[in-house]
mmCIF file of C-alpha atoms and ligand atoms in Angstrom:
data_model
loop_
_atom_site.group_PDB
_atom_site.id
_atom_site.type_symbol
_atom_site.label_atom_id
_atom_site.label_comp_id
_atom_site.label_asym_id
_atom_site.label_seq_id
_atom_site.Cartn_x
_atom_site.Cartn_y
_atom_site.Cartn_z
ATOM 1 C CA MET A 401 240.630 186.604 -66.203
ATOM 2 C CA GLN A 402 239.304 183.670 -68.472
ATOM 3 C CA ASN A 403 242.779 181.936 -68.217
ATOM 4 C CA LYS A 404 242.422 182.038 -64.721
ATOM 5 C CA PHE A 405 239.144 180.356 -64.686
ATOM 6 C CA THR A 406 240.360 177.814 -67.489
ATOM 7 C CA GLU A 407 243.467 176.971 -65.429
ATOM 8 C CA THR A 408 241.350 176.761 -62.086
ATOM 9 C CA PHE A 409 238.347 174.317 -63.740
ATOM 10 C CA VAL A 410 241.292 172.087 -65.820
ATOM 11 C CA CYS A 411 243.411 171.897 -62.395
ATOM 12 C CA GLY A 412 240.182 170.880 -60.439
ATOM 13 C CA LYS A 413 239.595 168.146 -63.087
ATOM 14 C CA TYR A 414 242.763 166.775 -62.607
ATOM 15 C CA VAL A 415 242.698 166.553 -58.604
ATOM 16 C CA VAL A 416 239.311 164.979 -59.019
ATOM 17 C CA CYS A 417 240.806 162.394 -61.740
ATOM 18 C CA ALA A 418 243.782 161.904 -58.997
ATOM 19 C CA ILE A 419 241.459 161.466 -56.158
ATOM 20 C CA LEU A 420 239.229 158.770 -57.964
ATOM 21 C CA THR A 421 242.737 157.342 -59.084
ATOM 22 C CA MET A 422 243.766 156.948 -55.556
ATOM 23 C CA TYR A 423 240.353 155.468 -54.756
ATOM 24 C CA LEU A 424 240.507 152.720 -57.319
ATOM 25 C CA ILE A 425 244.211 151.752 -56.480
ATOM 26 C CA SER A 426 242.979 151.854 -52.632
ATOM 27 C CA VAL A 427 240.408 149.089 -53.777
ATOM 28 C CA HIS A 428 242.729 147.569 -55.967
ATOM 29 C CA GLN A 429 245.579 146.767 -53.202
ATOM 30 C CA GLN A 430 242.445 145.467 -50.810
ATOM 31 C CA ASN A 431 241.793 143.008 -53.629
ATOM 32 C CA GLU A 432 243.801 139.698 -54.069
ATOM 33 C CA GLU A 433 244.068 139.176 -57.316
ATOM 34 C CA SER A 434 247.292 139.326 -58.760
ATOM 35 C CA ASN A 435 246.544 140.329 -62.422
ATOM 36 C CA ILE A 436 247.214 144.093 -62.467
ATOM 37 C CA PHE A 437 244.282 144.796 -65.009
ATOM 38 C CA SER A 438 241.787 142.874 -62.959
ATOM 39 C CA TRP A 439 240.942 145.750 -61.502
ATOM 40 C CA LEU A 440 239.267 147.226 -64.450
ATOM 41 C CA VAL A 441 236.578 144.935 -64.457
ATOM 42 C CA HIS A 442 235.454 145.314 -61.093
ATOM 43 C CA THR A 443 232.544 147.132 -59.948
ATOM 44 C CA ILE A 444 232.767 149.492 -57.198
ATOM 45 C CA ALA A 445 230.622 152.010 -55.163
ATOM 46 C CA VAL A 446 231.650 155.498 -55.754
ATOM 47 C CA PRO A 447 229.993 157.990 -53.802
ATOM 48 C CA ILE A 448 227.295 159.916 -55.580
ATOM 49 C CA TRP A 449 228.832 163.357 -54.294
ATOM 50 C CA LEU A 450 231.959 162.251 -56.186
ATOM 51 C CA VAL A 451 229.836 161.276 -59.341
ATOM 52 C CA LEU A 452 228.446 164.918 -59.496
ATOM 53 C CA ILE A 453 231.547 166.805 -58.732
ATOM 54 C CA ILE A 454 233.168 165.177 -61.634
ATOM 55 C CA CYS A 455 230.289 165.602 -64.048
ATOM 56 C CA THR A 456 229.974 169.061 -62.846
ATOM 57 C CA LEU A 457 233.734 169.822 -63.520
ATOM 58 C CA LEU A 458 233.368 168.119 -67.319
ATOM 59 C CA LEU A 459 230.532 169.927 -68.278
ATOM 60 C CA LEU A 460 232.582 173.367 -66.954
ATOM 61 C CA THR A 461 235.575 172.233 -68.529
ATOM 62 C CA THR A 462 233.536 171.887 -72.072
ATOM 63 C CA LEU A 463 231.781 174.946 -71.680
ATOM 64 C CA ILE A 464 235.065 177.334 -71.058
ATOM 65 C CA CYS A 465 236.666 175.179 -74.102
ATOM 66 C CA ILE A 466 233.409 176.115 -76.366
ATOM 67 C CA PHE A 467 233.670 179.644 -75.108
ATOM 68 C CA ALA A 468 237.609 179.877 -75.308
ATOM 69 C CA LEU A 469 237.641 178.737 -79.304
ATOM 70 C CA LYS A 470 234.532 180.806 -79.748
ATOM 71 C CA LYS A 471 236.621 183.693 -78.506
ATOM 72 C CA GLN A 472 239.707 182.802 -80.376
ATOM 73 C CA SER A 473 237.887 182.478 -83.640
ATOM 74 C CA THR A 474 237.085 186.507 -83.284
ATOM 75 C CA PRO A 475 239.500 188.624 -84.899
ATOM 76 C CA HIS A 476 241.472 190.425 -82.532
ATOM 77 C CA TYR A 477 240.916 194.035 -83.136
ATOM 78 C CA GLN A 478 237.124 193.213 -82.486
ATOM 79 C CA ARG A 479 238.312 193.367 -79.083
ATOM 80 C CA TYR A 480 238.725 197.234 -79.704
ATOM 81 C CA LYS A 481 235.547 198.754 -78.769
ATOM 82 C CA LYS A 482 236.562 201.729 -76.804
ATOM 83 C CA ASP A 483 238.950 204.777 -77.301
ATOM 84 C CA ARG A 484 239.811 207.978 -76.364
ATOM 85 C CA LEU A 485 239.884 210.337 -79.384
ATOM 86 C CA PHE A 486 239.114 214.262 -80.168
ATOM 87 C CA GLY A 487 239.161 214.598 -76.358
ATOM 88 C CA ALA A 488 236.069 212.223 -75.791
ATOM 89 C CA VAL A 489 235.666 208.611 -75.157
ATOM 90 C CA TRP A 490 234.189 206.850 -77.975
ATOM 91 C CA ARG A 491 232.438 203.519 -77.835
ATOM 92 C CA TRP A 492 231.043 201.025 -80.632
ATOM 93 C CA ARG A 493 230.446 197.641 -81.531
ATOM 94 C CA TRP A 494 231.632 195.211 -84.635
ATOM 95 C CA GLN A 495 228.916 193.573 -86.649
ATOM 96 C CA ASP A 496 230.844 191.018 -88.384
ATOM 97 C CA ASN A 497 233.473 193.530 -90.258
ATOM 98 C CA THR A 498 231.477 196.862 -89.534
ATOM 99 C CA MET A 499 231.439 199.008 -86.887
ATOM 100 C CA ILE A 500 227.882 200.172 -85.255
ATOM 101 C CA SER A 501 226.591 202.256 -82.857
ATOM 102 C CA LEU A 502 229.463 204.574 -82.797
ATOM 103 C CA TRP A 503 229.075 207.297 -79.963
ATOM 104 C CA CYS A 504 230.838 209.577 -77.375
ATOM 105 C CA TYR A 505 231.281 209.637 -73.718
ATOM 106 C CA CYS A 506 232.156 212.061 -71.122
ATOM 107 C CA PRO A 507 235.857 211.276 -70.065
ATOM 108 C CA GLU A 508 234.758 212.691 -66.751
ATOM 109 C CA CYS A 509 231.604 211.706 -65.597
ATOM 110 C CA ASP A 510 230.991 209.086 -68.898
ATOM 111 C CA ASP A 511 227.287 210.585 -69.490
ATOM 112 C CA GLU A 512 226.372 210.345 -72.960
ATOM 113 C CA LEU A 513 227.223 213.606 -75.166
ATOM 114 C CA LEU A 514 224.908 215.957 -76.774
ATOM 115 C CA TYR A 515 226.181 217.434 -80.013
ATOM 116 C CA ASN A 516 226.223 221.178 -81.077
ATOM 117 C CA GLU A 517 226.952 221.966 -84.862
ATOM 118 C CA ASP A 518 229.084 225.247 -85.201
ATOM 119 C CA LYS A 519 228.785 227.121 -88.662
ATOM 120 C CA GLY A 520 231.256 229.738 -88.686
ATOM 121 C CA ARG A 521 233.123 231.739 -91.294
ATOM 122 C CA SER A 522 236.864 232.248 -92.261
ATOM 123 C CA LEU A 523 238.880 233.415 -95.291
ATOM 124 C CA TYR A 524 238.011 230.146 -97.175
ATOM 125 C CA GLY A 525 234.312 230.461 -96.280
ATOM 126 C CA GLN A 526 232.084 228.801 -94.230
ATOM 127 C CA VAL A 527 233.692 226.417 -91.754
ATOM 128 C CA TYR A 528 231.741 223.704 -89.486
ATOM 129 C CA LYS A 529 233.000 221.855 -86.850
ATOM 130 C CA THR A 530 231.118 219.939 -84.470
ATOM 131 C CA HIS A 531 231.066 220.268 -80.321
ATOM 132 C CA PHE A 532 230.141 217.448 -78.130
ATOM 133 C CA ILE A 533 229.007 218.689 -74.714
ATOM 134 C CA CYS A 534 228.077 216.979 -71.218
ATOM 135 C CA ALA A 535 225.163 217.942 -69.839
ATOM 136 C CA ASN A 536 226.136 216.550 -66.846
ATOM 137 C CA CYS A 537 229.167 218.749 -66.334
ATOM 138 C CA ASP A 538 227.252 222.149 -66.806
ATOM 139 C CA ASN A 539 227.341 221.863 -70.723
ATOM 140 C CA GLN A 540 230.965 221.633 -70.973
ATOM 141 C CA VAL A 541 232.361 221.142 -74.586
ATOM 142 C CA LYS A 542 234.738 217.715 -74.164
ATOM 143 C CA ALA A 543 235.187 217.198 -77.623
ATOM 144 C CA THR A 544 235.341 219.059 -81.086
ATOM 145 C CA VAL A 545 235.900 217.561 -84.002
ATOM 146 C CA PRO A 546 236.143 220.328 -87.125
ATOM 147 C CA GLY A 547 235.700 219.960 -90.327
ATOM 148 C CA GLY A 548 231.958 219.369 -91.093
ATOM 149 C CA ASN A 549 228.404 218.586 -89.123
ATOM 150 C CA LYS A 550 227.554 215.753 -86.774
ATOM 151 C CA GLU A 551 228.057 213.106 -89.779
ATOM 152 C CA ASP A 552 231.531 214.230 -91.124
ATOM 153 C CA ALA A 553 232.495 214.283 -87.139
ATOM 154 C CA LEU A 554 231.511 210.383 -86.897
ATOM 155 C CA ILE A 555 233.066 209.483 -90.360
ATOM 156 C CA ALA A 556 236.234 211.303 -89.005
ATOM 157 C CA VAL A 557 236.214 209.243 -85.829
ATOM 158 C CA GLU A 558 235.362 206.262 -87.819
ATOM 159 C CA ARG A 559 238.001 206.505 -90.243
ATOM 160 C CA GLU A 560 240.664 207.347 -87.087
ATOM 161 C CA ILE A 561 239.401 204.241 -85.430
ATOM 162 C CA TYR A 562 239.823 202.096 -88.743
ATOM 163 C CA ARG A 563 243.230 203.644 -88.954
ATOM 164 C CA LYS A 564 244.596 202.315 -85.713
ATOM 165 C CA VAL A 565 243.043 198.799 -86.773
ATOM 166 C CA ARG A 566 245.262 198.846 -89.787
ATOM 167 C CA ASN A 567 248.624 199.951 -88.228
ATOM 168 C CA GLY A 568 247.865 198.253 -84.940
ATOM 169 C CA GLN A 569 247.798 200.974 -82.817
ATOM 170 C CA PHE A 570 244.405 199.431 -81.554
ATOM 171 C CA LYS A 571 246.175 196.909 -79.500
ATOM 172 C CA GLN A 572 247.584 200.029 -77.409
ATOM 173 C CA ALA A 573 244.350 201.376 -76.973
ATOM 174 C CA ILE A 574 243.145 197.766 -75.929
ATOM 175 C CA LYS A 575 245.929 197.798 -73.469
ATOM 176 C CA SER A 576 244.884 201.285 -71.951
ATOM 177 C CA PHE A 577 241.412 201.033 -71.103
HETATM 178 ZN ZN1 LIG R 797 230.513 214.732 -67.914
#
């Protein structure tokens, strides 16, 4: 999308430059002087609308270039801000190289999920797992992260996200969303 905008504005700039060049050549042809560079020192009347269009296009092109350069300087993995893990949709933001605001959302209605820590018993002692519940979908459990309470669940999801960043699988996740 960004590339299309950039291409459109760059093309627009070239079109205006071409119109201006043709305009200057036509002025030159009307002139009797034979020196090929003489037109460079002529003053011409340029319509204000043309000046405004040129200035606007130059300004927009400059802003787009600055934006594109800034975007290029951001590491690719920092475009990875959403994934489907443990049955829920997880979203987060990057602050420098650190993941922040990690939380999960319902894959059906996109409501923010609630959590319920489940402490059970097994042959090996107490076992925790954390259920993530959607209040908007009749309190259905949408995701369950085994092995701990809510904090442990968030750490498990973080570890999975960092694993995907390290092995490059995050690129697939960016494409799928
Ligand atoms: Zn839901």
